[in-house]
Tab-separated table of C-alpha atoms in Angstrom:
chain	number	residue	atom	x	y	z
A	10	UNK	CA	67.328	-4.938	9.214
A	11	UNK	CA	66.577	-1.482	8.634
A	12	UNK	CA	69.298	0.929	7.922
A	13	UNK	CA	68.456	2.678	11.829
A	14	UNK	CA	69.243	-0.873	13.508
A	15	UNK	CA	72.715	-1.203	14.432
A	16	UNK	CA	73.967	-4.494	15.595
A	17	UNK	CA	77.222	-3.094	16.948
A	18	UNK	CA	78.217	-6.484	18.689
A	19	UNK	CA	76.560	-9.787	19.357
A	20	UNK	CA	75.673	-10.635	23.231
A	21	UNK	CA	76.669	-13.679	24.845
A	22	UNK	CA	74.978	-13.741	27.930
A	23	UNK	CA	76.711	-16.563	29.012
A	24	UNK	CA	79.929	-14.728	29.160
A	25	UNK	CA	81.494	-11.702	30.638
A	26	UNK	CA	80.490	-9.026	27.940
A	27	UNK	CA	83.615	-9.104	25.797
A	28	UNK	CA	80.746	-8.374	23.278
A	29	UNK	CA	78.415	-5.576	23.344
A	30	UNK	CA	74.651	-6.053	21.994
A	31	UNK	CA	73.121	-2.490	21.259
A	32	UNK	CA	70.208	-2.450	19.203
A	33	UNK	CA	68.231	0.597	17.679
A	34	UNK	CA	65.150	-0.096	16.785
A	35	UNK	CA	62.799	1.893	15.056
A	36	UNK	CA	59.398	2.065	16.733
A	37	UNK	CA	56.415	0.642	15.035
A	38	UNK	CA	53.345	2.325	13.768
A	39	UNK	CA	51.191	1.646	16.906
A	40	UNK	CA	53.919	2.836	19.028
A	41	UNK	CA	54.431	6.567	17.571
A	42	UNK	CA	52.231	9.114	17.513
A	43	UNK	CA	49.593	10.665	15.051
A	44	UNK	CA	48.818	13.614	16.768
A	45	UNK	CA	50.102	17.103	15.072
A	46	UNK	CA	50.890	19.898	17.286
A	47	UNK	CA	52.524	22.330	14.542
A	48	UNK	CA	50.810	25.999	15.194
A	49	UNK	CA	51.868	26.826	11.605
A	50	UNK	CA	54.085	29.720	11.648
B	11	UNK	CA	82.763	14.241	12.203
B	12	UNK	CA	84.190	16.835	14.694
B	13	UNK	CA	81.932	17.672	17.785
B	14	UNK	CA	79.304	15.212	17.607
B	15	UNK	CA	75.921	15.830	19.200
B	16	UNK	CA	72.423	14.567	19.954
B	17	UNK	CA	70.042	16.785	17.825
B	18	UNK	CA	67.644	18.736	19.898
B	19	UNK	CA	64.849	17.511	17.853
B	20	UNK	CA	65.726	13.752	18.757
B	21	UNK	CA	66.888	14.142	22.513
B	22	UNK	CA	66.468	10.840	24.425
B	23	UNK	CA	64.678	9.706	27.401
B	24	UNK	CA	65.066	6.874	29.670
B	25	UNK	CA	63.105	4.795	30.885
B	26	UNK	CA	63.315	2.620	34.228
B	27	UNK	CA	64.646	-0.326	32.413
B	28	UNK	CA	67.310	1.500	30.801
B	29	UNK	CA	65.908	1.227	27.279
B	30	UNK	CA	66.849	4.568	25.397
B	31	UNK	CA	63.639	6.466	23.266
B	32	UNK	CA	65.438	8.592	20.861
B	33	UNK	CA	64.000	10.611	17.467
B	34	UNK	CA	60.569	12.274	19.263
B	35	UNK	CA	57.497	10.618	18.300
B	36	UNK	CA	57.194	10.118	14.518
B	37	UNK	CA	57.189	6.892	12.948
B	38	UNK	CA	60.211	6.132	10.602
B	39	UNK	CA	62.403	8.117	13.271
B	40	UNK	CA	61.132	7.376	16.159
B	41	UNK	CA	63.484	4.539	18.012
B	42	UNK	CA	64.325	2.507	21.040
B	43	UNK	CA	67.542	1.550	22.154
B	44	UNK	CA	68.469	-1.175	24.361
B	45	UNK	CA	71.055	-0.589	26.710
B	46	UNK	CA	71.296	-3.065	29.824
B	47	UNK	CA	74.951	-1.418	31.317
B	48	UNK	CA	73.745	1.764	30.518
B	49	UNK	CA	76.694	2.397	27.848
B	50	UNK	CA	74.916	4.019	25.281
B	51	UNK	CA	73.110	6.102	27.368
B	52	UNK	CA	76.552	7.467	29.156
B	53	UNK	CA	78.195	8.260	25.256
B	54	UNK	CA	74.801	10.005	24.141
B	55	UNK	CA	75.064	11.578	27.263
B	56	UNK	CA	78.987	13.055	26.134
B	57	UNK	CA	77.340	14.073	22.658
B	58	UNK	CA	76.926	17.498	23.408
B	59	UNK	CA	79.004	19.507	21.295
B	60	UNK	CA	81.870	19.743	23.199
B	61	UNK	CA	83.870	17.079	22.574
B	62	UNK	CA	85.533	14.799	19.581
B	63	UNK	CA	84.333	11.376	19.311
B	64	UNK	CA	88.146	10.138	20.321
B	65	UNK	CA	87.483	12.050	23.753
B	66	UNK	CA	83.846	10.806	24.183
B	67	UNK	CA	85.051	7.301	23.703
B	68	UNK	CA	87.570	8.321	25.914
B	69	UNK	CA	85.319	9.321	29.122
B	70	UNK	CA	82.750	6.625	27.659
B	71	UNK	CA	85.764	3.950	28.849
B	72	UNK	CA	86.364	5.756	31.489
B	73	UNK	CA	82.865	5.497	32.953
B	74	UNK	CA	82.652	1.599	31.552
B	75	UNK	CA	85.789	0.093	31.934
B	76	UNK	CA	84.000	-3.262	31.373
B	77	UNK	CA	82.474	-2.011	27.452
B	78	UNK	CA	85.532	-3.523	25.171
B	79	UNK	CA	85.086	-1.299	22.255
B	80	UNK	CA	83.775	1.979	23.198
B	81	UNK	CA	85.179	3.500	19.812
B	82	UNK	CA	82.457	1.423	18.210
B	83	UNK	CA	79.640	2.585	19.922
B	84	UNK	CA	80.374	5.858	19.467
B	85	UNK	CA	80.929	5.331	15.457
B	86	UNK	CA	78.146	3.834	15.218
B	87	UNK	CA	75.776	6.222	17.163
B	88	UNK	CA	77.236	9.116	14.769
B	89	UNK	CA	76.261	7.355	12.115
B	90	UNK	CA	72.913	7.223	12.801
B	91	UNK	CA	70.423	10.469	11.808
B	92	UNK	CA	70.177	11.416	15.491
B	93	UNK	CA	73.271	12.913	16.022
B	94	UNK	CA	74.667	15.992	14.036
B	95	UNK	CA	78.081	17.761	14.131
B	96	UNK	CA	78.285	21.115	16.221
B	97	UNK	CA	81.282	22.443	14.306
B	98	UNK	CA	79.726	21.902	11.531
B	99	UNK	CA	79.074	25.728	9.944
B	100	UNK	CA	76.365	26.807	7.027
B	101	UNK	CA	78.476	25.938	3.670
B	102	UNK	CA	80.220	29.286	1.989
B	103	UNK	CA	77.983	28.823	-1.224
B	104	UNK	CA	74.766	30.094	1.003
B	105	UNK	CA	74.409	33.501	1.359
B	106	UNK	CA	73.596	35.107	4.936
B	107	UNK	CA	69.700	35.717	3.226
B	108	UNK	CA	69.134	32.158	2.043
B	109	UNK	CA	70.223	31.076	5.642
B	110	UNK	CA	67.904	33.443	6.981
B	111	UNK	CA	65.138	32.319	4.191
B	112	UNK	CA	65.733	28.437	4.178
B	113	UNK	CA	66.043	28.128	7.945
B	114	UNK	CA	63.006	25.950	8.212
B	115	UNK	CA	63.947	23.867	5.386
B	116	UNK	CA	67.245	23.456	7.536
B	117	UNK	CA	65.635	22.401	11.086
B	118	UNK	CA	63.147	20.046	8.326
B	119	UNK	CA	66.055	18.419	6.830
B	120	UNK	CA	68.030	18.122	10.366
B	121	UNK	CA	64.870	16.153	11.804
B	122	UNK	CA	64.530	13.530	8.921
B	123	UNK	CA	67.860	13.879	7.413
B	124	UNK	CA	71.003	11.534	8.038
B	125	UNK	CA	73.877	13.163	8.318
B	126	UNK	CA	76.308	15.478	10.044
B	127	UNK	CA	75.728	18.511	8.036
B	128	UNK	CA	71.644	19.787	7.672
B	129	UNK	CA	73.053	22.129	5.177
B	130	UNK	CA	73.648	19.674	2.541
B	131	UNK	CA	70.248	19.481	1.609
B	132	UNK	CA	69.732	22.820	0.969
B	133	UNK	CA	73.341	23.218	-0.848
B	134	UNK	CA	71.921	20.190	-3.199
B	135	UNK	CA	68.423	22.276	-3.600
B	136	UNK	CA	70.253	24.891	-4.856
B	137	UNK	CA	72.491	23.366	-7.161
B	138	UNK	CA	69.402	21.256	-9.053
B	139	UNK	CA	68.130	22.503	-12.206
B	140	UNK	CA	64.562	21.285	-12.849
B	141	UNK	CA	61.930	21.548	-15.656
B	142	UNK	CA	58.370	21.336	-14.358
B	143	UNK	CA	56.538	20.308	-17.778
B	144	UNK	CA	52.796	21.235	-17.208
B	145	UNK	CA	51.500	24.738	-15.075
B	146	UNK	CA	48.330	23.999	-14.361
B	147	UNK	CA	46.322	22.063	-11.108
B	148	UNK	CA	49.784	19.590	-10.455
B	149	UNK	CA	52.126	22.079	-12.153
B	150	UNK	CA	51.518	25.501	-10.536
B	151	UNK	CA	51.354	23.750	-7.072
B	152	UNK	CA	54.694	21.755	-7.781
B	153	UNK	CA	56.283	24.786	-9.032
B	154	UNK	CA	55.612	27.026	-6.607
B	155	UNK	CA	56.993	24.256	-3.481
B	156	UNK	CA	60.194	23.667	-5.343
B	157	UNK	CA	60.571	27.558	-5.939
B	158	UNK	CA	60.084	28.129	-1.992
B	159	UNK	CA	61.763	25.360	-1.240
B	160	UNK	CA	65.185	26.885	-3.160
B	161	UNK	CA	65.747	24.740	-6.045
B	162	UNK	CA	68.416	26.390	-7.910
B	163	UNK	CA	67.119	27.263	-11.674
B	164	UNK	CA	63.465	26.107	-12.512
B	165	UNK	CA	62.205	25.893	-16.093
B	166	UNK	CA	58.712	26.042	-16.369
B	167	UNK	CA	56.803	24.790	-19.712
B	168	UNK	CA	52.843	25.123	-20.512
B	169	UNK	CA	51.413	26.067	-23.802
B	170	UNK	CA	48.089	27.262	-22.405
B	171	UNK	CA	46.818	30.576	-21.230
B	172	UNK	CA	45.343	31.583	-18.064
B	173	UNK	CA	41.184	30.688	-17.406
B	174	UNK	CA	39.024	32.063	-15.280
B	175	UNK	CA	38.160	28.159	-14.514
B	176	UNK	CA	42.065	27.258	-13.739
B	177	UNK	CA	41.238	29.924	-10.381
B	178	UNK	CA	39.632	27.557	-8.685
B	179	UNK	CA	43.191	25.236	-8.286
B	180	UNK	CA	46.184	27.200	-10.088
B	181	UNK	CA	48.385	28.525	-7.391
B	182	UNK	CA	50.300	30.920	-9.548
B	183	UNK	CA	47.841	32.898	-10.970
B	184	UNK	CA	45.370	35.626	-10.003
B	185	UNK	CA	42.400	37.135	-12.141
B	186	UNK	CA	44.678	39.437	-13.924
B	187	UNK	CA	46.483	36.589	-15.535
B	188	UNK	CA	43.039	35.432	-17.356
B	189	UNK	CA	44.251	35.332	-20.950
B	190	UNK	CA	47.762	35.508	-19.968
B	191	UNK	CA	50.100	32.544	-21.101
B	192	UNK	CA	50.506	30.610	-18.020
B	193	UNK	CA	54.830	30.068	-18.795
B	194	UNK	CA	54.530	33.986	-18.714
B	195	UNK	CA	52.580	34.604	-15.542
B	196	UNK	CA	54.124	31.586	-13.684
B	197	UNK	CA	57.546	32.813	-13.992
B	198	UNK	CA	56.691	36.143	-12.840
B	199	UNK	CA	54.817	34.975	-9.977
B	200	UNK	CA	57.755	32.629	-8.843
B	201	UNK	CA	60.398	35.074	-9.480
B	202	UNK	CA	58.552	37.205	-6.870
B	203	UNK	CA	58.655	34.357	-4.707
B	204	UNK	CA	61.952	33.432	-4.330
B	205	UNK	CA	64.438	36.070	-6.721
B	206	UNK	CA	67.345	33.966	-5.379
B	207	UNK	CA	66.678	31.409	-8.006
B	208	UNK	CA	66.533	31.380	-11.641
B	209	UNK	CA	63.547	31.024	-12.768
B	210	UNK	CA	62.359	30.483	-16.772
B	211	UNK	CA	59.476	29.730	-19.083
B	212	UNK	CA	58.475	28.318	-22.561
B	213	UNK	CA	55.272	28.699	-23.649
B	214	UNK	CA	54.723	25.733	-25.592
B	215	UNK	CA	53.524	21.968	-25.915
B	216	UNK	CA	55.843	18.759	-26.377
B	217	UNK	CA	54.782	16.721	-29.249
B	218	UNK	CA	56.539	13.667	-29.429
B	219	UNK	CA	59.448	11.803	-26.698
B	220	UNK	CA	62.094	13.631	-29.474
B	221	UNK	CA	60.711	17.035	-28.262
B	222	UNK	CA	60.885	15.776	-24.592
B	223	UNK	CA	64.094	14.533	-24.823
B	224	UNK	CA	65.488	18.256	-26.054
B	225	UNK	CA	63.527	20.043	-23.798
B	226	UNK	CA	65.069	18.329	-20.758
B	227	UNK	CA	68.737	18.443	-22.067
B	228	UNK	CA	70.926	19.995	-19.529
B	229	UNK	CA	68.618	19.206	-16.893
B	230	UNK	CA	68.905	17.296	-13.518
B	231	UNK	CA	65.513	16.211	-13.175
B	232	UNK	CA	62.045	16.457	-14.609
B	233	UNK	CA	58.811	17.455	-13.100
B	234	UNK	CA	55.810	15.778	-15.069
B	235	UNK	CA	52.735	17.866	-14.429
B	236	UNK	CA	50.992	17.726	-18.059
B	237	UNK	CA	48.446	15.321	-19.388
B	238	UNK	CA	48.885	15.912	-23.193
B	239	UNK	CA	48.783	14.463	-25.511
B	240	UNK	CA	47.278	12.151	-23.124
B	241	UNK	CA	48.426	11.341	-18.889
B	242	UNK	CA	49.779	7.666	-20.539
B	243	UNK	CA	51.328	8.692	-23.375
B	244	UNK	CA	53.557	11.495	-22.192
B	245	UNK	CA	54.316	9.347	-19.643
B	246	UNK	CA	56.217	6.948	-21.209
B	247	UNK	CA	57.739	9.492	-23.414
B	248	UNK	CA	59.224	11.066	-19.779
B	249	UNK	CA	60.063	7.361	-19.055
B	250	UNK	CA	61.924	6.649	-22.235
B	251	UNK	CA	63.304	10.117	-22.905
B	252	UNK	CA	64.473	10.503	-18.963
B	253	UNK	CA	66.357	6.965	-18.810
B	254	UNK	CA	67.993	8.124	-22.256
B	255	UNK	CA	69.387	10.798	-20.334
B	256	UNK	CA	70.096	9.473	-17.069
B	257	UNK	CA	67.874	11.804	-14.411
B	258	UNK	CA	65.075	10.814	-12.669
B	259	UNK	CA	61.620	12.167	-12.967
B	260	UNK	CA	58.322	12.295	-10.994
B	261	UNK	CA	54.831	12.480	-12.113
B	262	UNK	CA	51.712	13.432	-10.925
B	263	UNK	CA	47.984	13.971	-11.458
B	264	UNK	CA	44.385	13.555	-10.121
B	265	UNK	CA	41.411	11.880	-11.269
B	266	UNK	CA	38.406	13.244	-9.021
B	267	UNK	CA	39.560	12.798	-5.388
B	268	UNK	CA	42.355	10.449	-6.146
B	269	UNK	CA	45.688	11.736	-5.980
B	270	UNK	CA	48.756	9.930	-7.253
B	271	UNK	CA	52.519	10.525	-7.846
B	272	UNK	CA	55.496	8.554	-9.409
B	273	UNK	CA	58.752	8.459	-8.735
B	274	UNK	CA	61.348	7.269	-11.049
B	275	UNK	CA	64.526	7.056	-10.944
B	276	UNK	CA	66.942	5.931	-13.619
B	277	UNK	CA	69.292	3.551	-11.499
B	278	UNK	CA	66.681	2.150	-9.016
B	279	UNK	CA	63.387	0.640	-8.450
B	280	UNK	CA	60.713	-0.667	-11.650
B	281	UNK	CA	60.432	1.942	-14.503
B	282	UNK	CA	56.781	3.936	-15.528
B	283	UNK	CA	56.290	1.472	-17.973
B	284	UNK	CA	56.759	-1.755	-16.234
B	285	UNK	CA	54.635	-0.679	-13.323
B	286	UNK	CA	51.563	-0.007	-15.990
B	287	UNK	CA	52.495	-3.563	-17.572
B	288	UNK	CA	52.082	-4.841	-14.128
B	289	UNK	CA	48.810	-2.788	-12.911
B	290	UNK	CA	46.991	-3.894	-16.384
B	291	UNK	CA	48.026	-7.650	-15.281
B	292	UNK	CA	46.196	-7.054	-11.895
B	293	UNK	CA	42.953	-5.987	-13.773
B	294	UNK	CA	40.327	-7.842	-15.058
B	295	UNK	CA	40.788	-8.332	-19.146
B	296	UNK	CA	39.048	-6.086	-20.307
B	297	UNK	CA	38.157	-3.552	-17.802
B	298	UNK	CA	38.225	-0.146	-19.161
B	299	UNK	CA	40.199	2.553	-17.131
B	300	UNK	CA	38.873	6.237	-18.000
B	301	UNK	CA	40.497	8.455	-16.200
B	302	UNK	CA	38.707	11.766	-17.729
B	303	UNK	CA	36.196	14.296	-16.194
B	304	UNK	CA	36.984	17.796	-15.004
B	305	UNK	CA	36.491	17.279	-11.486
B	306	UNK	CA	39.210	18.836	-9.337
B	307	UNK	CA	39.194	21.212	-6.219
B	308	UNK	CA	42.100	23.025	-4.975
B	309	UNK	CA	43.149	20.760	-2.474
B	310	UNK	CA	43.223	17.484	-4.859
B	311	UNK	CA	45.446	19.902	-7.211
B	312	UNK	CA	47.623	20.832	-4.169
B	313	UNK	CA	47.900	17.771	-2.658
B	314	UNK	CA	49.291	16.502	-6.499
B	315	UNK	CA	51.380	19.424	-6.863
B	316	UNK	CA	52.963	18.838	-3.205
B	317	UNK	CA	53.435	15.473	-3.859
B	318	UNK	CA	55.197	15.812	-6.825
B	319	UNK	CA	57.498	18.402	-5.127
B	320	UNK	CA	58.450	16.399	-2.329
B	321	UNK	CA	59.124	13.282	-3.977
B	322	UNK	CA	61.279	15.516	-5.967
B	323	UNK	CA	63.282	17.636	-3.245
B	324	UNK	CA	63.357	13.784	-2.027
B	325	UNK	CA	65.298	12.531	-4.793
B	326	UNK	CA	67.593	15.969	-5.452
B	327	UNK	CA	68.463	16.297	-1.584
B	328	UNK	CA	68.443	12.114	-0.575
B	329	UNK	CA	67.159	13.646	2.744
B	330	UNK	CA	64.526	11.086	2.673
B	331	UNK	CA	64.513	7.957	0.565
B	332	UNK	CA	62.718	8.657	-2.115
B	333	UNK	CA	59.804	5.885	-3.700
B	334	UNK	CA	61.566	5.435	-6.352
B	335	UNK	CA	59.612	3.005	-9.129
B	336	UNK	CA	56.710	3.538	-7.199
B	337	UNK	CA	53.111	5.524	-7.461
B	338	UNK	CA	51.836	6.603	-4.136
B	339	UNK	CA	48.923	8.546	-3.251
B	340	UNK	CA	45.414	9.082	-1.777
B	341	UNK	CA	41.840	9.147	-2.033
B	342	UNK	CA	40.252	11.814	-0.410
B	343	UNK	CA	37.025	10.450	0.099
B	344	UNK	CA	38.303	7.271	1.842
B	345	UNK	CA	40.548	7.388	4.381
B	346	UNK	CA	42.010	4.289	4.903
B	347	UNK	CA	42.768	3.867	0.612
B	348	UNK	CA	46.466	4.536	0.615
B	349	UNK	CA	47.687	3.832	-3.031
B	350	UNK	CA	50.565	1.753	-3.317
B	351	UNK	CA	51.532	0.594	-6.921
B	352	UNK	CA	54.557	-1.666	-6.852
B	353	UNK	CA	55.484	-4.111	-9.185
B	354	UNK	CA	58.682	-5.862	-10.147
B	355	UNK	CA	60.383	-4.716	-13.612
B	356	UNK	CA	59.493	-6.348	-16.659
B	357	UNK	CA	61.844	-9.112	-18.163
B	358	UNK	CA	64.121	-7.557	-21.031
B	359	UNK	CA	62.006	-4.057	-20.651
B	360	UNK	CA	63.918	-1.640	-22.896
B	361	UNK	CA	63.908	0.813	-20.166
B	362	UNK	CA	65.285	-1.015	-16.894
B	363	UNK	CA	67.590	-2.966	-19.266
B	364	UNK	CA	69.327	0.212	-20.473
B	365	UNK	CA	69.636	2.748	-17.521
B	366	UNK	CA	72.088	4.689	-16.889
B	367	UNK	CA	73.120	5.242	-13.021
B	368	UNK	CA	73.574	8.584	-11.679
B	369	UNK	CA	74.979	10.108	-8.520
B	370	UNK	CA	75.814	13.507	-6.819
B	371	UNK	CA	78.895	14.959	-8.454
B	372	UNK	CA	80.896	17.272	-5.780
B	373	UNK	CA	78.517	20.275	-6.321
B	374	UNK	CA	75.623	18.370	-5.251
B	375	UNK	CA	74.218	17.942	-8.713
B	376	UNK	CA	72.710	14.791	-10.049
B	377	UNK	CA	75.208	14.383	-13.292
B	378	UNK	CA	75.316	11.015	-15.446
B	379	UNK	CA	77.967	8.587	-14.274
């Protein structure tokens, strides 16, 4: 797990959501942009 | 955090399936959040800088009565780099002039860094004292960048005079400086770049590890941009002297189109000598390594110095994880060549084995523990 991934709780899909599952996943290189739109100011 | 607010740069977007995209488009920052029940989206929308964490949790619970742990959701989101404290104000230690001067720095640190207070990084830079050893192609760019960024005290050291052939790459000097000591010209130029910091200079060479140890005494970090008596030997001196002093150091250089920077801290990662041993073992035995030659242009020197400065800023601020214990770089004639030298410490290494832990004190300064 990277520092930006947070497993807040563990989901139990078979039961009512007494446990919450929230995952923050850093995107992979291929999912992000290589473009720069800086105008240099 | 008093008033959590999603940072402007990281404002979230929700896809049709409920997945949240946050953190913009840049690799290393951008992320997705699974949110099948809409709880996270609600929490993020509530984080507009007008409510406390407790208020956000209360409203989140009202909107989603089935949510068992609203406080935990808020707490976890607040801990990410995507949320800042809207109640935070610039620290009193920064003047209005400095707030204006470093406003773009602050926006950068806010974008890349964690923490509720994006001025903290600037405060750490202001409190830092750095030696820049070597004011040539690498050191002139590094010193300029550190001064422009607002490092509070910079001590510039070089034994040479400015030569005409330096002017193709050494950004601190002009034609009027030819024949002038580099240390003197650099100090004058850097004071012109930033009069809010302290810049000092010394025209001298460093001839031994002891001399280097004396030079860095009382400073927080060393930017090693010198290649004499030779690039390897002075880096070994830096490796030993900085480890003994408990301070980090960054060393950069170039060989034609190959630009590299090494970043070393007293409490993490592999030391320089261990990396060198690892590289030696990787090579075919007997292979000569000749990094000589005068070939350099402004771009390779500039990249080298800027990479040194950036690694130093990362070390001093903690705003982005510095690549401690590695050498990284680029090859200007091979776009797919990304240098990353990483080896484990040698068993019994006298440097790694005797490290002194460093930390930031309450004034934002690195100090031995």
